[in-house]
C-alpha cells in the first residue's frame, strides 16, 4: 500500500478549525487504502520559544485530538517526532544539501523571522523546512496531506529528494502534496483576507476545537461578512461569506450550491445562526472524546509506543541507506 505521512505542531492547547478541515480530517480519510504515518512535530515546535511544561501538555493534547478526529492507531502509526532521532539525523544531511539562499527564500521563515524582530529568530527556525523534508522523505510516502500554507515546504522537499537522488543514488520517492482546494485555506473569521492561524488570528477570528462550544457559536455569529445581504459564493467580493460557506459545506457535506439555494432570500443572520449550530454539533462530541482520552495517559503512552515502533522500522532503513550513500563508515 502507498504511504501517507503528515505532522502537526503542538503549539496550541487546541487544534483550530483550519488545522482540522485543512489537514487532520483528510488524515482520517486517507487511512483507507494507504499505510499512514502521522506525528506530532515537537522538534519543530521548539524553533520558537516554548514553556517546557506547556509543550508537554500540548503534545499529549495533540495526540488525544488526533484520536478524537478519527485517526485510528490500529491503522495509522501515531508518534511523537522527538521519539525518532532519525528525523533530526536526516535533517542534518538535508541541511548540508540546501543552499543558504534557497532556505532564506522560504516564505514562512521570512514571515516568522520578520515578526520576531531583528535577531529574534533561531537557526532552528531557519532549518525548519529541511527538518520537515526529513520528516517526509524518511517514510517515502506518496502523499502528504497538508493545508495550502505548507505547499512551498513540499516543493523544497521534492527538490532536495531529487538533488540527493541525482548526487548519490536513487533513494527517495518524490512525495506529492495532497491539498483539497475546498479546504486548503480556511480564513480568519474577523479578517477573511488572512488564514486562520494560531499566531496571526485574534481570539475572535479563530475557532478552537476544544473551546466552549457556546464561545465558538458566538464567534461564528459575529464573523465579519459584508454590507450586502445575499448569501453567495464570491471569494473576491465576499471573502467572509465565502469562507463561511466553505466551512458549512465541509462540516455538513452539502455542496456550496445547495447551501446558496437554501439561503436564497434569507439574510446573513439565519445563515450564521445555522452554521453556529452546525459547529456546536460538530465540536461537542469532539471535545468530549478528547477530554476522555486525556484521562487515560497509559493508553496514550501505549499508542505512542506502538506508533514509534512502526515508524522506526521504516525510518531506520531509510537513514541507513542515506548514511551509506553519503559515504559514512558503517558502525560495527
Ligand atoms: P501546522 O502545525 O502549522 O498545521 C497543521 C496543519 O494544518 C494546516 N493548516 C490549515 N489548513 C487550512 N486552513 C488553515 N487556516 C490552516 N492552518 C493550518 C497546515 O497546512 C498543516 O497541514 N510544518 C507543519 C508541520 C509539519 C509537517 C511535517 C507537515 C512538520 N513536519 C511533515 C507535513 C509533513 C506545520 O507547521 O503545520
CSV table of C-alpha atoms and ligand atoms in Angstrom, one decimal:
chain,number,residue,atom,x,y,z
A,1,UNK,CA,0.0,0.0,0.0
A,2,UNK,CA,1.3,3.5,-0.8
A,3,UNK,CA,2.2,5.5,2.3
A,4,UNK,CA,0.8,8.8,3.5
A,5,UNK,CA,2.5,11.0,6.1
A,6,UNK,CA,1.8,14.3,7.8
A,7,UNK,CA,2.6,16.2,11.0
A,8,UNK,CA,1.2,18.9,13.2
A,9,UNK,CA,2.9,21.1,15.7
A,10,UNK,CA,1.9,21.1,19.4
A,11,UNK,CA,2.0,24.8,19.7
A,12,UNK,CA,-1.6,25.5,20.9
A,13,UNK,CA,-3.9,23.9,23.5
A,14,UNK,CA,-6.3,23.1,20.8
A,15,UNK,CA,-6.4,22.5,17.1
A,16,UNK,CA,-8.3,25.2,15.3
A,17,UNK,CA,-10.8,24.7,12.6
A,18,UNK,CA,-8.2,25.4,9.9
A,19,UNK,CA,-6.0,22.6,11.1
A,20,UNK,CA,-8.9,20.2,11.3
A,21,UNK,CA,-10.5,21.0,7.9
A,22,UNK,CA,-7.3,21.7,6.0
A,23,UNK,CA,-5.4,18.7,7.3
A,24,UNK,CA,-6.4,16.4,10.1
A,25,UNK,CA,-9.7,15.4,8.6
A,26,UNK,CA,-8.0,14.3,5.5
A,27,UNK,CA,-5.6,12.2,7.5
A,28,UNK,CA,-8.5,10.3,9.0
A,29,UNK,CA,-10.0,9.8,5.5
A,30,UNK,CA,-6.7,8.7,3.9
A,31,UNK,CA,-6.3,5.8,6.3
A,32,UNK,CA,-8.4,3.7,3.9
A,33,UNK,CA,-6.1,2.1,1.3
A,34,UNK,CA,-2.9,3.6,2.5
A,35,UNK,CA,-0.2,2.9,5.0
A,36,UNK,CA,-0.4,6.1,7.2
A,37,UNK,CA,2.1,7.8,9.4
A,38,UNK,CA,1.0,10.8,11.5
A,39,UNK,CA,3.1,12.6,14.1
A,40,UNK,CA,3.3,15.5,16.5
A,41,UNK,CA,6.1,17.8,15.4
A,42,UNK,CA,7.6,18.7,18.8
A,43,UNK,CA,11.1,19.3,17.3
A,44,UNK,CA,9.5,21.9,15.0
A,45,UNK,CA,7.7,23.5,18.0
A,46,UNK,CA,10.9,24.5,19.7
A,47,UNK,CA,12.1,26.6,16.7
A,48,UNK,CA,10.3,29.3,18.7
A,49,UNK,CA,10.5,29.5,22.5
A,50,UNK,CA,8.2,27.2,24.4
A,51,UNK,CA,7.4,26.7,28.0
A,52,UNK,CA,8.5,23.0,28.7
A,53,UNK,CA,5.5,22.2,30.9
A,54,UNK,CA,3.1,23.6,28.4
A,55,UNK,CA,4.8,21.9,25.5
A,56,UNK,CA,4.5,18.5,27.2
A,57,UNK,CA,0.8,19.1,27.8
A,58,UNK,CA,0.1,20.3,24.3
A,59,UNK,CA,1.8,17.3,22.8
A,60,UNK,CA,-0.5,14.9,24.7
A,61,UNK,CA,-3.5,17.1,23.8
A,62,UNK,CA,-2.5,16.9,20.2
A,63,UNK,CA,-2.3,13.1,20.3
A,64,UNK,CA,-5.7,12.9,22.0
A,65,UNK,CA,-7.2,15.2,19.4
A,66,UNK,CA,-5.8,13.1,16.6
A,67,UNK,CA,-7.6,10.1,18.0
A,68,UNK,CA,-10.8,12.1,18.6
A,69,UNK,CA,-10.7,13.2,15.0
A,70,UNK,CA,-10.8,9.5,13.9
A,71,UNK,CA,-7.1,8.8,13.3
A,72,UNK,CA,-7.1,5.1,14.3
A,73,UNK,CA,-4.0,3.7,16.0
A,74,UNK,CA,-4.8,0.3,14.6
A,75,UNK,CA,-4.4,1.5,11.1
A,76,UNK,CA,-2.0,4.5,11.5
A,77,UNK,CA,1.3,4.9,13.1
A,78,UNK,CA,0.8,7.8,15.5
A,79,UNK,CA,4.0,9.0,17.1
A,80,UNK,CA,5.9,12.0,18.5
A,81,UNK,CA,8.7,13.3,16.3
A,82,UNK,CA,11.3,13.5,19.1
A,83,UNK,CA,10.9,9.8,19.8
A,84,UNK,CA,12.6,9.1,16.5
A,85,UNK,CA,16.2,10.5,16.4
A,86,UNK,CA,16.2,9.6,12.7
A,87,UNK,CA,14.3,12.8,11.9
A,88,UNK,CA,17.0,15.1,13.3
A,89,UNK,CA,19.7,12.9,11.7
A,90,UNK,CA,18.3,13.0,8.2
A,91,UNK,CA,17.5,16.7,8.8
A,92,UNK,CA,21.3,17.4,9.1
A,93,UNK,CA,22.1,15.6,5.9
A,94,UNK,CA,19.5,17.6,4.1
A,95,UNK,CA,20.7,20.9,5.6
A,96,UNK,CA,24.0,20.1,4.0
A,97,UNK,CA,22.3,19.8,0.6
A,98,UNK,CA,20.4,23.1,0.9
A,99,UNK,CA,21.7,26.4,-0.3
A,100,UNK,CA,21.7,29.3,2.1
A,101,UNK,CA,19.8,31.4,-0.3
A,102,UNK,CA,17.3,28.7,-1.0
A,103,UNK,CA,16.5,28.4,2.7
A,104,UNK,CA,16.2,32.1,3.0
A,105,UNK,CA,13.6,32.3,0.3
A,106,UNK,CA,11.1,30.2,2.3
A,107,UNK,CA,8.1,32.5,2.9
A,108,UNK,CA,7.2,31.0,6.3
A,109,UNK,CA,10.8,31.8,7.5
A,110,UNK,CA,10.6,35.3,6.1
A,111,UNK,CA,7.2,35.9,7.8
A,112,UNK,CA,8.1,34.4,11.1
A,113,UNK,CA,11.5,36.0,11.4
A,114,UNK,CA,10.1,39.4,10.3
A,115,UNK,CA,7.5,39.2,13.1
A,116,UNK,CA,10.1,38.3,15.7
A,117,UNK,CA,12.2,41.3,15.0
A,118,UNK,CA,15.8,41.6,14.2
A,119,UNK,CA,17.9,38.8,15.6
A,120,UNK,CA,15.0,37.2,17.4
A,121,UNK,CA,14.8,34.1,15.2
A,122,UNK,CA,16.8,31.0,15.8
A,123,UNK,CA,19.0,28.9,13.5
A,124,UNK,CA,16.4,26.2,14.1
A,125,UNK,CA,13.7,28.3,12.6
A,126,UNK,CA,15.9,28.7,9.5
A,127,UNK,CA,16.5,25.0,9.4
A,128,UNK,CA,12.8,24.2,9.9
A,129,UNK,CA,12.0,23.3,6.2
A,130,UNK,CA,14.9,20.8,5.9
A,131,UNK,CA,13.7,19.1,9.1
A,132,UNK,CA,10.3,18.9,7.6
A,133,UNK,CA,11.8,17.4,4.4
A,134,UNK,CA,13.5,14.8,6.5
A,135,UNK,CA,10.2,14.0,8.3
A,136,UNK,CA,8.7,13.3,4.9
A,137,UNK,CA,11.5,11.6,3.0
A,138,UNK,CA,12.3,9.1,5.8
A,139,UNK,CA,9.0,7.4,5.1
A,140,UNK,CA,9.0,7.6,1.3
A,141,UNK,CA,5.3,8.5,1.2
A,142,UNK,CA,3.2,9.0,-1.9
A,143,UNK,CA,1.0,11.7,-0.4
A,144,UNK,CA,1.5,14.4,2.2
A,145,UNK,CA,-1.9,15.8,3.3
A,146,UNK,CA,-1.5,19.4,4.4
A,147,UNK,CA,-3.0,22.9,4.0
A,148,UNK,CA,-2.0,25.4,1.3
A,149,UNK,CA,0.5,27.1,3.6
A,150,UNK,CA,2.8,24.1,3.5
A,151,UNK,CA,3.0,23.8,-0.3
A,152,UNK,CA,6.3,25.6,-0.6
A,153,UNK,CA,7.9,23.3,2.0
A,154,UNK,CA,6.7,20.4,0.0
A,155,UNK,CA,8.3,21.8,-3.1
A,156,UNK,CA,11.6,22.2,-1.3
A,157,UNK,CA,11.2,18.6,-0.1
A,158,UNK,CA,10.9,17.4,-3.7
A,159,UNK,CA,13.9,19.5,-4.8
A,160,UNK,CA,16.0,18.0,-2.0
A,161,UNK,CA,14.9,14.5,-2.8
A,162,UNK,CA,15.8,14.9,-6.4
A,163,UNK,CA,19.1,16.5,-5.6
A,164,UNK,CA,20.0,13.7,-3.3
A,165,UNK,CA,18.9,11.1,-5.8
A,166,UNK,CA,21.0,12.6,-8.6
A,167,UNK,CA,24.1,13.4,-6.5
A,168,UNK,CA,24.2,9.9,-4.9
A,169,UNK,CA,21.8,7.2,-6.0
A,170,UNK,CA,18.1,7.0,-6.3
A,171,UNK,CA,17.0,6.8,-2.6
A,172,UNK,CA,13.9,8.9,-2.2
A,173,UNK,CA,10.5,8.8,-3.7
A,174,UNK,CA,9.2,12.3,-4.7
A,175,UNK,CA,6.2,13.0,-2.4
A,176,UNK,CA,3.1,14.7,-3.7
A,177,UNK,CA,1.2,17.3,-1.7
A,178,UNK,CA,-2.4,16.3,-1.0
A,179,UNK,CA,-4.3,19.6,-0.8
A,180,UNK,CA,-8.0,19.7,-1.3
A,181,UNK,CA,-8.9,23.1,-2.8
A,182,UNK,CA,-12.2,23.4,-0.9
A,183,UNK,CA,-10.5,23.4,2.5
A,184,UNK,CA,-6.8,24.2,1.6
A,185,UNK,CA,-7.1,27.6,3.3
A,186,UNK,CA,-9.7,28.4,6.0
A,187,UNK,CA,-9.7,32.1,6.7
A,188,UNK,CA,-9.8,34.2,9.9
A,189,UNK,CA,-13.4,35.0,10.9
A,190,UNK,CA,-12.6,38.6,11.7
A,191,UNK,CA,-10.3,39.2,8.8
A,192,UNK,CA,-11.2,36.9,5.9
A,193,UNK,CA,-8.2,38.0,3.9
A,194,UNK,CA,-5.7,36.2,6.1
A,195,UNK,CA,-5.7,32.5,7.0
A,196,UNK,CA,-6.9,31.3,10.3
A,197,UNK,CA,-3.8,30.8,12.4
A,198,UNK,CA,-2.7,30.4,16.0
A,199,UNK,CA,-0.1,33.1,15.6
A,200,UNK,CA,-1.8,35.7,13.5
A,201,UNK,CA,-5.5,35.5,14.3
A,202,UNK,CA,-7.2,37.4,17.1
A,203,UNK,CA,-9.1,35.2,19.5
A,204,UNK,CA,-12.4,36.1,17.9
A,205,UNK,CA,-11.1,35.2,14.4
A,206,UNK,CA,-10.2,31.6,15.2
A,207,UNK,CA,-12.4,28.6,16.2
A,208,UNK,CA,-10.6,26.4,18.7
A,209,UNK,CA,-12.0,22.9,18.6
A,210,UNK,CA,-11.6,22.4,22.3
A,211,UNK,CA,-13.2,25.8,23.3
A,212,UNK,CA,-16.5,26.0,25.0
A,213,UNK,CA,-19.0,25.4,22.1
A,214,UNK,CA,-21.0,28.5,23.2
A,215,UNK,CA,-18.0,30.6,22.6
A,216,UNK,CA,-17.4,29.1,19.2
A,217,UNK,CA,-21.1,29.7,18.2
A,218,UNK,CA,-20.8,33.3,19.2
A,219,UNK,CA,-17.7,33.7,17.1
A,220,UNK,CA,-19.5,32.3,14.0
A,221,UNK,CA,-22.5,34.6,14.6
A,222,UNK,CA,-20.2,37.6,14.8
A,223,UNK,CA,-18.0,36.7,11.9
A,224,UNK,CA,-17.2,39.5,9.5
A,225,UNK,CA,-19.3,39.5,6.3
A,226,UNK,CA,-20.0,42.5,4.1
A,227,UNK,CA,-22.6,45.2,3.6
A,228,UNK,CA,-24.8,43.2,1.2
A,229,UNK,CA,-27.4,40.7,2.3
A,230,UNK,CA,-27.2,37.9,-0.2
A,231,UNK,CA,-25.6,34.6,0.7
A,232,UNK,CA,-23.4,33.9,-2.4
A,233,UNK,CA,-20.1,32.4,-3.1
A,234,UNK,CA,-17.7,35.0,-4.4
A,235,UNK,CA,-14.2,34.9,-3.0
A,236,UNK,CA,-13.2,38.3,-4.4
A,237,UNK,CA,-16.2,40.4,-3.4
A,238,UNK,CA,-17.4,38.4,-0.4
A,239,UNK,CA,-14.5,36.7,1.2
A,240,UNK,CA,-16.2,36.4,4.6
A,241,UNK,CA,-19.4,34.8,3.4
A,242,UNK,CA,-17.4,32.5,1.0
A,243,UNK,CA,-15.3,31.3,3.9
A,244,UNK,CA,-18.4,30.6,6.0
A,245,UNK,CA,-19.9,28.7,3.0
A,246,UNK,CA,-16.8,26.6,2.7
A,247,UNK,CA,-16.8,25.8,6.4
A,248,UNK,CA,-20.5,25.0,6.3
A,249,UNK,CA,-20.1,22.8,3.3
A,250,UNK,CA,-17.1,20.9,4.7
A,251,UNK,CA,-18.9,20.2,8.0
A,252,UNK,CA,-22.2,19.1,6.6
A,253,UNK,CA,-21.3,17.5,3.2
A,254,UNK,CA,-23.8,19.8,1.4
A,255,UNK,CA,-22.4,21.4,-1.7
A,256,UNK,CA,-22.0,25.2,-1.7
A,257,UNK,CA,-24.6,25.4,-4.5
A,258,UNK,CA,-27.1,23.6,-2.3
A,259,UNK,CA,-26.4,26.0,0.6
A,260,UNK,CA,-26.7,29.1,-1.6
A,261,UNK,CA,-30.1,27.8,-2.7
A,262,UNK,CA,-31.1,27.1,0.8
A,263,UNK,CA,-30.4,30.6,2.0
A,264,UNK,CA,-31.8,32.4,-1.1
A,265,UNK,CA,-33.9,35.3,0.1
A,266,UNK,CA,-32.7,34.9,3.7
A,267,UNK,CA,-30.2,37.2,5.4
A,268,UNK,CA,-26.8,36.6,6.9
A,269,UNK,CA,-28.4,36.3,10.4
A,270,UNK,CA,-30.2,33.0,9.6
A,271,UNK,CA,-27.2,31.6,7.7
A,272,UNK,CA,-24.8,32.3,10.6
A,273,UNK,CA,-27.2,31.1,13.2
A,274,UNK,CA,-27.5,27.8,11.4
A,275,UNK,CA,-23.8,27.5,10.8
A,276,UNK,CA,-23.2,28.2,14.5
A,277,UNK,CA,-25.4,25.2,15.3
A,278,UNK,CA,-23.5,23.0,12.9
A,279,UNK,CA,-20.3,24.0,14.5
A,280,UNK,CA,-21.6,23.3,18.0
A,281,UNK,CA,-22.9,19.9,16.9
A,282,UNK,CA,-19.5,19.1,15.5
A,283,UNK,CA,-17.2,20.3,18.3
A,284,UNK,CA,-19.3,19.0,21.2
A,285,UNK,CA,-18.5,15.2,20.7
A,286,UNK,CA,-15.0,16.0,19.5
A,287,UNK,CA,-14.2,17.8,22.8
A,288,UNK,CA,-15.8,15.0,24.9
A,289,UNK,CA,-13.8,12.4,23.2
A,290,UNK,CA,-10.6,14.4,23.5
A,291,UNK,CA,-11.1,15.1,27.2
A,292,UNK,CA,-12.0,11.5,27.9
A,293,UNK,CA,-8.8,10.3,26.1
A,294,UNK,CA,-6.7,12.8,28.2
A,295,UNK,CA,-7.8,11.0,31.3
A,296,UNK,CA,-6.1,7.8,30.1
A,297,UNK,CA,-2.5,8.6,29.9
A,298,UNK,CA,-1.5,5.0,29.9
A,299,UNK,CA,-3.4,4.5,26.7
A,300,UNK,CA,-1.9,7.5,25.0
A,301,UNK,CA,1.6,6.3,26.0
A,302,UNK,CA,0.8,2.9,24.5
A,303,UNK,CA,-0.4,4.4,21.3
A,304,UNK,CA,2.8,6.4,21.0
A,305,UNK,CA,5.0,3.5,21.9
A,306,UNK,CA,3.4,1.3,19.2
A,307,UNK,CA,3.4,4.2,16.7
A,308,UNK,CA,7.1,4.9,17.3
A,309,UNK,CA,8.0,1.2,16.8
A,310,UNK,CA,6.2,1.1,13.5
A,311,UNK,CA,7.8,4.3,12.4
A,312,UNK,CA,11.3,3.4,13.5
A,313,UNK,CA,11.3,0.2,11.3
A,314,UNK,CA,10.8,2.4,8.2
A,315,UNK,CA,12.9,5.4,9.3
A,316,UNK,CA,15.9,3.4,10.3
A,317,UNK,CA,16.0,1.6,7.0
A,318,UNK,CA,16.0,4.9,5.0
A,319,UNK,CA,18.6,6.5,7.2
A,320,UNK,CA,20.9,3.5,6.9
A,321,UNK,CA,20.7,3.8,3.1
A,322,UNK,CA,21.3,7.5,3.3
A,323,UNK,CA,24.4,7.2,5.6
A,324,UNK,CA,25.8,4.5,3.3
A,325,UNK,CA,25.3,6.6,0.2
A,326,UNK,CA,26.9,9.8,1.5
A,327,UNK,CA,30.0,7.7,2.4
A,328,UNK,CA,29.8,7.2,6.2
A,329,UNK,CA,31.6,4.2,7.5
A,330,UNK,CA,29.0,1.8,8.9
A,331,UNK,CA,29.4,1.3,12.7
A,332,UNK,CA,30.2,-2.3,13.6
B,1,LIG,P1,0.9,23.3,11.5
B,1,LIG,O1,1.1,22.7,12.8
B,1,LIG,O2,1.1,24.8,11.4
B,1,LIG,O3,-0.5,23.0,10.9
B,1,LIG,C1,-1.0,21.7,10.8
B,1,LIG,C2,-1.8,21.5,9.5
B,1,LIG,O4,-2.9,22.4,9.5
B,1,LIG,C3,-2.9,23.1,8.2
B,1,LIG,N1,-3.5,24.4,8.4
B,1,LIG,C4,-4.5,24.9,7.7
B,1,LIG,N2,-5.2,24.4,6.7
B,1,LIG,C5,-6.2,25.2,6.1
B,1,LIG,N3,-6.5,26.4,6.6
B,1,LIG,C6,-5.8,27.0,7.6
B,1,LIG,N4,-6.1,28.2,8.1
B,1,LIG,C7,-4.8,26.2,8.2
B,1,LIG,N5,-3.9,26.5,9.2
B,1,LIG,C8,-3.1,25.4,9.3
B,1,LIG,C9,-1.4,23.2,7.8
B,1,LIG,O5,-1.3,23.4,6.5
B,1,LIG,C10,-0.9,21.8,8.3
B,1,LIG,O6,-1.2,20.8,7.3
B,1,LIG,N6,5.3,22.4,9.2
B,1,LIG,C11,4.0,21.8,9.5
B,1,LIG,C12,4.1,20.6,10.4
B,1,LIG,C13,5.0,19.6,9.9
B,1,LIG,C14,4.7,18.7,8.8
B,1,LIG,C15,5.9,17.9,8.6
B,1,LIG,C16,3.6,18.6,7.9
B,1,LIG,C17,6.2,19.3,10.3
B,1,LIG,N7,6.8,18.2,9.6
B,1,LIG,C18,5.9,16.9,7.6
B,1,LIG,C19,3.7,17.6,6.9
B,1,LIG,C20,4.8,16.8,6.8
B,1,LIG,C21,3.2,22.9,10.3
B,1,LIG,O7,3.7,23.7,11.0
B,1,LIG,O8,1.8,22.6,10.4
